[in-house]
Short mmCIF file of C-alpha atoms and ligand atoms in Angstrom, two decimals:
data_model
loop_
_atom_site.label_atom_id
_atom_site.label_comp_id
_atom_site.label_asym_id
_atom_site.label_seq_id
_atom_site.Cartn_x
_atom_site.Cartn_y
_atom_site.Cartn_z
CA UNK A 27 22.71 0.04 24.80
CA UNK A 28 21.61 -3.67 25.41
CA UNK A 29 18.23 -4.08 27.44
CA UNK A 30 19.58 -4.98 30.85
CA UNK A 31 16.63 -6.32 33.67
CA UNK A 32 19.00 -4.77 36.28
CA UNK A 33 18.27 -1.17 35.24
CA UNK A 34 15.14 -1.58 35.62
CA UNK A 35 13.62 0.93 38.68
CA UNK A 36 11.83 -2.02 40.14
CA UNK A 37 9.56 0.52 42.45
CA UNK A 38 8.55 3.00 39.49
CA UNK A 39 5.12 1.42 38.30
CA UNK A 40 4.86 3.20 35.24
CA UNK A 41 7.20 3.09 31.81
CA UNK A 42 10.18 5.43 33.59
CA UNK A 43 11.05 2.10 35.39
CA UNK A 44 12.26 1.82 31.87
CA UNK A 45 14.14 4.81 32.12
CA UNK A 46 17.69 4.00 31.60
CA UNK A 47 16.84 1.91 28.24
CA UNK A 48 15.29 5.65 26.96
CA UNK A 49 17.96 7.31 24.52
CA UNK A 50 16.92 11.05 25.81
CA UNK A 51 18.68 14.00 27.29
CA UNK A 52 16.97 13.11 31.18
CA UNK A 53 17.65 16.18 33.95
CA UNK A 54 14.02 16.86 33.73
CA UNK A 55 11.12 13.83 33.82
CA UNK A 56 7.60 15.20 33.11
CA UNK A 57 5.48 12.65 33.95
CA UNK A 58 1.71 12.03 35.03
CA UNK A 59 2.39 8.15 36.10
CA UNK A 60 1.62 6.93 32.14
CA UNK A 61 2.51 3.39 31.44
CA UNK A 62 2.23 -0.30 33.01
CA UNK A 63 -1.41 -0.45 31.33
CA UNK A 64 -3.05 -3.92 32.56
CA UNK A 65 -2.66 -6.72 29.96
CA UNK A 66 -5.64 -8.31 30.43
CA UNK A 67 -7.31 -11.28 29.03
CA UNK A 68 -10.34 -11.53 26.50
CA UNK A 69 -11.84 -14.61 24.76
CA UNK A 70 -12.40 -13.76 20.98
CA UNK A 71 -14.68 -17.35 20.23
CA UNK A 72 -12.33 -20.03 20.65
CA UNK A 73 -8.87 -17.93 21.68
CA UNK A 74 -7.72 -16.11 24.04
CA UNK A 75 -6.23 -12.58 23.35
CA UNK A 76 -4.09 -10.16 25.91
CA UNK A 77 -5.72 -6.99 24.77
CA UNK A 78 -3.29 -3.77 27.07
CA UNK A 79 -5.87 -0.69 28.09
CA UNK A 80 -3.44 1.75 26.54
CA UNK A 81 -7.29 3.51 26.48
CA UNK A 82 -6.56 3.96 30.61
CA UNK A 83 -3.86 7.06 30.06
CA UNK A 84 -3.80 10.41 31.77
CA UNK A 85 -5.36 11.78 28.26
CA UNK A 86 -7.26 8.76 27.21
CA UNK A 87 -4.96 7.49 24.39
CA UNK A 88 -1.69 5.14 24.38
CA UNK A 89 -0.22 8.21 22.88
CA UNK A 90 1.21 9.61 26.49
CA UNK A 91 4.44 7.33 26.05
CA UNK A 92 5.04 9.37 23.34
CA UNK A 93 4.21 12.62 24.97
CA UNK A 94 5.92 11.95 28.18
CA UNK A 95 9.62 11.28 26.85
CA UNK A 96 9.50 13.41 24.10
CA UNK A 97 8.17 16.49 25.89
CA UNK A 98 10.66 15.23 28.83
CA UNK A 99 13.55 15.81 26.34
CA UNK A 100 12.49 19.25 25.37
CA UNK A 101 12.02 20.41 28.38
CA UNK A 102 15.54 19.00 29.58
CA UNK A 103 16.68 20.70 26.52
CA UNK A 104 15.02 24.85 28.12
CA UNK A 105 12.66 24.48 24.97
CA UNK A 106 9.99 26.99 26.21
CA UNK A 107 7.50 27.02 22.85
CA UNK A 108 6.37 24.22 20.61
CA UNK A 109 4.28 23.33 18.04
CA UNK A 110 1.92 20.21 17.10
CA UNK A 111 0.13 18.87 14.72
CA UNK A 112 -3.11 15.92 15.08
CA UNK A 113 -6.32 14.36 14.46
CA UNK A 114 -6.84 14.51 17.90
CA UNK A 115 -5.13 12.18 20.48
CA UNK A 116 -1.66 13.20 20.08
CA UNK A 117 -2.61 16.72 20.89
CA UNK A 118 -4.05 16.03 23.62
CA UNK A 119 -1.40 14.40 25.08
CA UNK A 120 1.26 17.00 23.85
CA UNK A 121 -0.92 19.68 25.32
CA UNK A 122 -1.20 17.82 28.65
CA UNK A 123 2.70 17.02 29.03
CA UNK A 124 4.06 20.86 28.12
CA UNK A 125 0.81 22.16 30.56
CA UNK A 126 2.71 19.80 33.16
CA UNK A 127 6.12 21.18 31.99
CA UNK A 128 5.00 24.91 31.48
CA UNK A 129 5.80 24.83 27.98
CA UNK A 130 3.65 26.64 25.84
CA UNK A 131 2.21 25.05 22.76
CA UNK A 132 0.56 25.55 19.39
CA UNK A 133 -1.20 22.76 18.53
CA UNK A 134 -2.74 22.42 15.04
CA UNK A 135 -6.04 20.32 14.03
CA UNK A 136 -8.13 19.76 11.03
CA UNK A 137 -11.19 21.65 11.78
CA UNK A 138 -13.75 18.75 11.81
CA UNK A 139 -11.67 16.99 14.89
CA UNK A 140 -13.83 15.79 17.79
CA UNK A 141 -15.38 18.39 19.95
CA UNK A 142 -14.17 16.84 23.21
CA UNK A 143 -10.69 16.30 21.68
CA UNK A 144 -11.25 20.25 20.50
CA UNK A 145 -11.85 21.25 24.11
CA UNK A 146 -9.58 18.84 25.97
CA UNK A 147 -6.57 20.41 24.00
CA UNK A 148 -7.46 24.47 24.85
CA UNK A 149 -8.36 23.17 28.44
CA UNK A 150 -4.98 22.03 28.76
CA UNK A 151 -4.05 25.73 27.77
CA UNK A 152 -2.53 25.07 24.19
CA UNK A 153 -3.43 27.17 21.68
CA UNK A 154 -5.95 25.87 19.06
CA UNK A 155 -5.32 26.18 15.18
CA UNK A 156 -8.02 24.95 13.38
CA UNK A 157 -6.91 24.27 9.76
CA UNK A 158 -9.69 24.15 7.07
CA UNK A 159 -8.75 21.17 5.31
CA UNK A 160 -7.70 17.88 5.27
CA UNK A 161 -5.07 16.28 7.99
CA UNK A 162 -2.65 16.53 5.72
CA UNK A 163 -3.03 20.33 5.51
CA UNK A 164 -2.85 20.57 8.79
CA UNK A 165 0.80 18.68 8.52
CA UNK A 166 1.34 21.40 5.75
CA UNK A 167 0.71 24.13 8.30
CA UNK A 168 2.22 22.89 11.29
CA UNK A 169 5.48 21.74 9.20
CA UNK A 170 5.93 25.76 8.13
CA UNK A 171 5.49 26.88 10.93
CA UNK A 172 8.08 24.50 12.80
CA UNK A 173 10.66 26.02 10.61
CA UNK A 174 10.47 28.87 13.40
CA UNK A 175 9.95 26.45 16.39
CA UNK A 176 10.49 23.54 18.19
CA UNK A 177 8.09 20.93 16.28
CA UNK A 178 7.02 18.37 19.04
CA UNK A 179 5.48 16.17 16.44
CA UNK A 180 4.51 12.46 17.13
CA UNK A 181 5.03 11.39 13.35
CA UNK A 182 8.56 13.49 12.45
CA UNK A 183 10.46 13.23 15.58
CA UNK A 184 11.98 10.31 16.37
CA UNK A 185 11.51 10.88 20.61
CA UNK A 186 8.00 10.08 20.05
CA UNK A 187 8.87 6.53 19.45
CA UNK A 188 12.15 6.33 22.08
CA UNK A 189 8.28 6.35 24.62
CA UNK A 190 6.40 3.90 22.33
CA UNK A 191 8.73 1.41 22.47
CA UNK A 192 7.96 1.05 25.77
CA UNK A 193 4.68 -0.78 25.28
CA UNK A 194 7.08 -3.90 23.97
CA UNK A 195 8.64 -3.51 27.23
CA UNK A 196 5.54 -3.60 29.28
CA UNK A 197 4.01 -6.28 27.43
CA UNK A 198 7.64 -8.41 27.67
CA UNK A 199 7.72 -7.32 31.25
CA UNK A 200 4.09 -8.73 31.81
CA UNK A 201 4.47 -11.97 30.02
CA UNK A 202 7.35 -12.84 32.37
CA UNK A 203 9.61 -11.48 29.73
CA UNK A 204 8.63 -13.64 26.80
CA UNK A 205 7.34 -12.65 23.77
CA UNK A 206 4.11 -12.98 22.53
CA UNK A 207 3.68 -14.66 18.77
CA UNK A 208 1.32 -12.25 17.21
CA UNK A 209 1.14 -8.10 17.99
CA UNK A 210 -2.17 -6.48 16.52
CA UNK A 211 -1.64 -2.73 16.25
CA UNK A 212 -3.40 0.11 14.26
CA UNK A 213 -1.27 1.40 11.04
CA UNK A 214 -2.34 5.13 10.88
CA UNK A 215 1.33 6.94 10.68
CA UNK A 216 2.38 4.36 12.92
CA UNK A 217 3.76 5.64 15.91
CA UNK A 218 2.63 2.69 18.22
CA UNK A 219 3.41 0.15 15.50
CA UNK A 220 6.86 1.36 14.72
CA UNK A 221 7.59 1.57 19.09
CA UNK A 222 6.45 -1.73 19.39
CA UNK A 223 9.12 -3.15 16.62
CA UNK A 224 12.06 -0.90 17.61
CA UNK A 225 11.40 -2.43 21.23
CA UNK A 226 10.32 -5.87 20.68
CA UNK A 227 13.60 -6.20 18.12
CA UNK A 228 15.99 -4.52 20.90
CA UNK A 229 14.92 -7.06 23.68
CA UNK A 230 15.50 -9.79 21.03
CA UNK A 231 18.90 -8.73 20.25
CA UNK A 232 19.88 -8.43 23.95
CA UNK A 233 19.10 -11.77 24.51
CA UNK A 234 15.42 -10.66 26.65
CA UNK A 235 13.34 -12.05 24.29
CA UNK A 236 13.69 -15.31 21.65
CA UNK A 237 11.66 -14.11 18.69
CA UNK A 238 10.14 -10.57 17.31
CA UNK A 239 6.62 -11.13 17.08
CA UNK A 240 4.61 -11.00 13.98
CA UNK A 241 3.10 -7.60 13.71
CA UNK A 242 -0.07 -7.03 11.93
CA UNK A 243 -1.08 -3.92 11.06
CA UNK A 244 -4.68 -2.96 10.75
CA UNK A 245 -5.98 0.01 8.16
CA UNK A 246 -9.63 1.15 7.72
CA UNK A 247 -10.62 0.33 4.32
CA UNK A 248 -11.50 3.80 3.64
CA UNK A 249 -8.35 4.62 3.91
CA UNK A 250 -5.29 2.04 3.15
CA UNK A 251 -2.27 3.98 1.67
CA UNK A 252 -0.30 0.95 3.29
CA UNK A 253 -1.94 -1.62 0.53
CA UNK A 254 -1.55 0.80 -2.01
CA UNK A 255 2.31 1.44 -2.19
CA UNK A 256 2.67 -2.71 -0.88
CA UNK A 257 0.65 -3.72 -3.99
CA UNK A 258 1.65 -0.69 -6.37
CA UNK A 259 -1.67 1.09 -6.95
CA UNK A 260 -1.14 4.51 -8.08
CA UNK A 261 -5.31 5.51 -8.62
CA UNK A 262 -6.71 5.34 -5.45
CA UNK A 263 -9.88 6.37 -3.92
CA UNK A 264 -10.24 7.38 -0.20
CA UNK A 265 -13.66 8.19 1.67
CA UNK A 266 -14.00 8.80 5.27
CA UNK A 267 -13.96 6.58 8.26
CA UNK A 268 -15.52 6.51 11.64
CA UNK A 269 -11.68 5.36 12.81
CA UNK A 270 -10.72 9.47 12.57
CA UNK A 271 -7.59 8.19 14.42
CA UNK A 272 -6.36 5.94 11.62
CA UNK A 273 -7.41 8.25 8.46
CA UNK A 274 -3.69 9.08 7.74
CA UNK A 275 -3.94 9.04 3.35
CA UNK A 276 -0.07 9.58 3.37
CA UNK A 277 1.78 8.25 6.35
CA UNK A 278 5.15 10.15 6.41
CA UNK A 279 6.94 6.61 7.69
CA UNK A 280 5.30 4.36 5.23
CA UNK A 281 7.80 2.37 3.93
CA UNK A 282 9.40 1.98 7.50
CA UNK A 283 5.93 0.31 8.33
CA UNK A 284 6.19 -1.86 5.41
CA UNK A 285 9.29 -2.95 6.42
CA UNK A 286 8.42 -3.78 10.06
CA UNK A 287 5.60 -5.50 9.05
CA UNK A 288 7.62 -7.48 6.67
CA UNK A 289 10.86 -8.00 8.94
CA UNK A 290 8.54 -9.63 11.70
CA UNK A 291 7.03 -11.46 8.59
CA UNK A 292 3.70 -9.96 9.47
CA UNK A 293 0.33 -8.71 7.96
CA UNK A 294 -1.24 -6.17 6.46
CA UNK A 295 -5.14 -6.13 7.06
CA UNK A 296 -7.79 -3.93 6.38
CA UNK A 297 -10.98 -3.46 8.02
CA UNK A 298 -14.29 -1.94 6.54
CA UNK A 299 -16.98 0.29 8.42
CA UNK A 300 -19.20 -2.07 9.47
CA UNK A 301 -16.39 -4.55 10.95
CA UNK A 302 -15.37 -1.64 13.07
CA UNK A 303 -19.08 -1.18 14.00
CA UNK A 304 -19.72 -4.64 15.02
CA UNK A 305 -16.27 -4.79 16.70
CA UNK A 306 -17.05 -1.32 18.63
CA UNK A 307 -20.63 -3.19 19.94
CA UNK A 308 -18.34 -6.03 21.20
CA UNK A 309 -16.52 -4.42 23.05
CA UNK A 310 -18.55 -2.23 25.00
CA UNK A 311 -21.51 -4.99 25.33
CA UNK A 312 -18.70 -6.29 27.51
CA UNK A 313 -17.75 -3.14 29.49
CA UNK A 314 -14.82 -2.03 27.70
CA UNK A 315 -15.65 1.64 26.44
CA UNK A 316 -13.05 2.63 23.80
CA UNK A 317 -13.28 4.89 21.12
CA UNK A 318 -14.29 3.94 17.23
CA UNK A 319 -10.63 3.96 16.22
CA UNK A 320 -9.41 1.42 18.72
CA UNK A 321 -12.46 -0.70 17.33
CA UNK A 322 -10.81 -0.89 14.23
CA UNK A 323 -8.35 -2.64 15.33
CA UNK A 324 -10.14 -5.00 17.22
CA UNK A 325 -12.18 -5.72 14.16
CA UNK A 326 -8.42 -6.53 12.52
CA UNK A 327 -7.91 -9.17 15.31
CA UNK A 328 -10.80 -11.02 14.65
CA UNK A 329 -10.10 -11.01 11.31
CA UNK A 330 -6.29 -11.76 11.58
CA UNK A 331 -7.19 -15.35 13.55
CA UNK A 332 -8.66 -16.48 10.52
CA UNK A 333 -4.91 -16.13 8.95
CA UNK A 334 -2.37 -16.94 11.99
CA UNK A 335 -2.54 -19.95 14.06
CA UNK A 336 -0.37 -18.49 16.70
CA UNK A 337 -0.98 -19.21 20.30
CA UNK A 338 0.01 -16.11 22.42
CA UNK A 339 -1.46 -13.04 20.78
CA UNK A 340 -1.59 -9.21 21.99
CA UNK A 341 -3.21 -6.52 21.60
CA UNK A 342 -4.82 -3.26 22.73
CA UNK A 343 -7.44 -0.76 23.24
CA UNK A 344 -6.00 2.65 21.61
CA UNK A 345 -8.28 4.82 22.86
CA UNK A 346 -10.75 5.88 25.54
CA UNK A 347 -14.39 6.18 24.34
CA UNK A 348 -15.31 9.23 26.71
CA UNK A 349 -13.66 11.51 24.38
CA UNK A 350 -16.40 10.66 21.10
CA UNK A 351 -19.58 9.53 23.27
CA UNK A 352 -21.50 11.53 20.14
CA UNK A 353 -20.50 9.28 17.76
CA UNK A 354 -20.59 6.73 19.34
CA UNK A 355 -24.34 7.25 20.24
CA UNK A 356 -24.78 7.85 16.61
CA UNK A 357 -23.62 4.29 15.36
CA UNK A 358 -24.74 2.29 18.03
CA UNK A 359 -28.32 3.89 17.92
CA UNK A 360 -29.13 3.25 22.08
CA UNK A 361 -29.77 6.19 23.15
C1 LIG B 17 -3.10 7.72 17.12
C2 LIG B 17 -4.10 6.67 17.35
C3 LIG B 17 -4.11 5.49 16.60
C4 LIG B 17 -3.21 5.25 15.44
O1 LIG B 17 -1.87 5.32 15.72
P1 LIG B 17 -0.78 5.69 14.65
O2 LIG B 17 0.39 6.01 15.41
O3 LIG B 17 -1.26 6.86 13.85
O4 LIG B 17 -0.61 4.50 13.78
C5 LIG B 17 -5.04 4.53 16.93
N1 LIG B 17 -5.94 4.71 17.90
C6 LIG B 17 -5.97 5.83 18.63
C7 LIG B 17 -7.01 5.98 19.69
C8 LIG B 17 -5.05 6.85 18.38
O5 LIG B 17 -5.11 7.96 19.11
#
């Protein structure tokens, strides 16, 4: 269906005013008022960036739009169990939408997750399954066991993005339904990145929009399988990062992201721990608490405006930084 400004529901402030350009079975909308995050401006030196507090969700992460429509769909579908799988953030926000929808939930994690993502989660009411092992053995885990359930997971089914795509909308919507030149997203299995070109490309071809904006997608340098399959490296090293939410060694849409990227003739960056440090101390010298993962991409802006001369750029604040004051403490040593 083509993007029409008519269907809009000009008196629902948050992204179900975008409900009639959402491909999902509809008789039941869980919702906790997610969406229209402010678009607000920050100087980076000489330019001026939008950055969107996607940090500023019910759960603290832009991964709600997923959340909301997918869990929406199940539960408009009588699904009364599910499963889940995540580093974190997307369980939290799964847990909080099937609490809101009484749907029960397993929700799997890598044992070394976040305490306060850890307890967020069973407050919520899911049931925790900490997997020993890495992320991807938690994917393992959560993948057999969805062979007996309804798997509400934010990197195999495609609902998740029908909600992400809805930060293109909002950020369309916001810029008086332009488009902005440059989008600077993180690339972990890209759920955000892979919304925001599904819905910047449909308000383009319905005639919204003139352009798809360049997407750049922003890895940790720890932990880049992106660069690897773009440039052909088969040995590979990966260590750990402080941006947990990004550590994704095989992203199970890789080559989709590759092909965004490269459709919207975009970049691929990557940033290294101490650019993610410095970048995290920037942003909250200035107010603007968000967690070490949304720093990375931050880090990937400033280094993206050495490479794009662009004038309108966007782009966001993942996460909240309530959720890993610990670590944060720990690498900015003030406390
Ligand atoms: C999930 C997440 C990301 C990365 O998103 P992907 O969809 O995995 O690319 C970045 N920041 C935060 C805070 C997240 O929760």
């Amino acid at each position: 269906m083509h993007f029409n400004l008519d269907l809009i529901h000009k008196n629902d402030f948050s992204l179900w005013r975008y409900e009639m350009m959402l491909s999902i079975s509809k008789s039941s909308i869980i919702t906790l008022g997610e969406g229209m995050t402010p678009l607000i401006p920050l100087a980076f030196h000489q330019k001026q960036v939008w950055v969107k507090q996607e940090q500023l969700f019910p759960t603290g992460s832009y991964k709600d739009r997923g959340a909301t429509v997918l869990i929406s769909d199940a539960a408009s579908n009588g699904v009364r169990h599910e499963i889940q799988d995540s580093s974190g953030n997307a369980g939290c926000s799964i847990a909080a939408y099937a609490a809101k929808a009484e749907i029960s939930c397993d929700i799997y994690v890598p044992v070394q997750t976040s305490e306060a993502k850890l307890a967020q989660i069973s407050h919520y009411g899911a049931n925790l399954i900490k997997v020993n092992g890495s992320r991807e053995a938690t994917a393992e885990a959560a993948l057999e066991a969805s062979k007996h359930h309804y798997y509400a997971s934010h990197v195999y089914n495609p609902l998740f993005l029908e909600g992400t795509k809805t930060f293109a909308y909002e950020i369309a919507e916001q810029l008086n339904w332009k488009a902005p030149d440059v989008v600077v997203v993180p690339a972990g299995n890209g759920t955000l990145l892979l919304g925001a070109y599904i819905g910047f490309k449909h308000l383009f071809e319905s005639g919204i929009t003139n352009k798809i904006p360049r997407l750049v997608g922003i890895q940790a340098a720890n932990c880049a399988p992106l660069i690897q399959l773009q440039q052909n490296i088969n040995t590979f090293m990966q260590t750990s990062t402080i941006a947990e939410g990004i550590a994704i060694a095989k992203p199970h849409r890789a080559q989709e992201m590759l092909d965004a990227i490269s459709n919207s003739n975009g970049l691929l960056l990557t940033v290294n721990e101490q650019e993610i440090i410095d970048a995290l101390k920037w942003c909250i010298n200035q107010g603007y608490y968000i967690e070490p993962t949304s720093a990375a991409t931050i880090a990937g802006v400033r280094k993206a405006l050495n490479y794009l001369e662009e004038d309108t750029w966007v782009t966001l604040f993942s996460g909240h930084g309530l959720k890993t004051s610990d670590t944060i403490t720990k690498l900015l040593k003030t406390v």
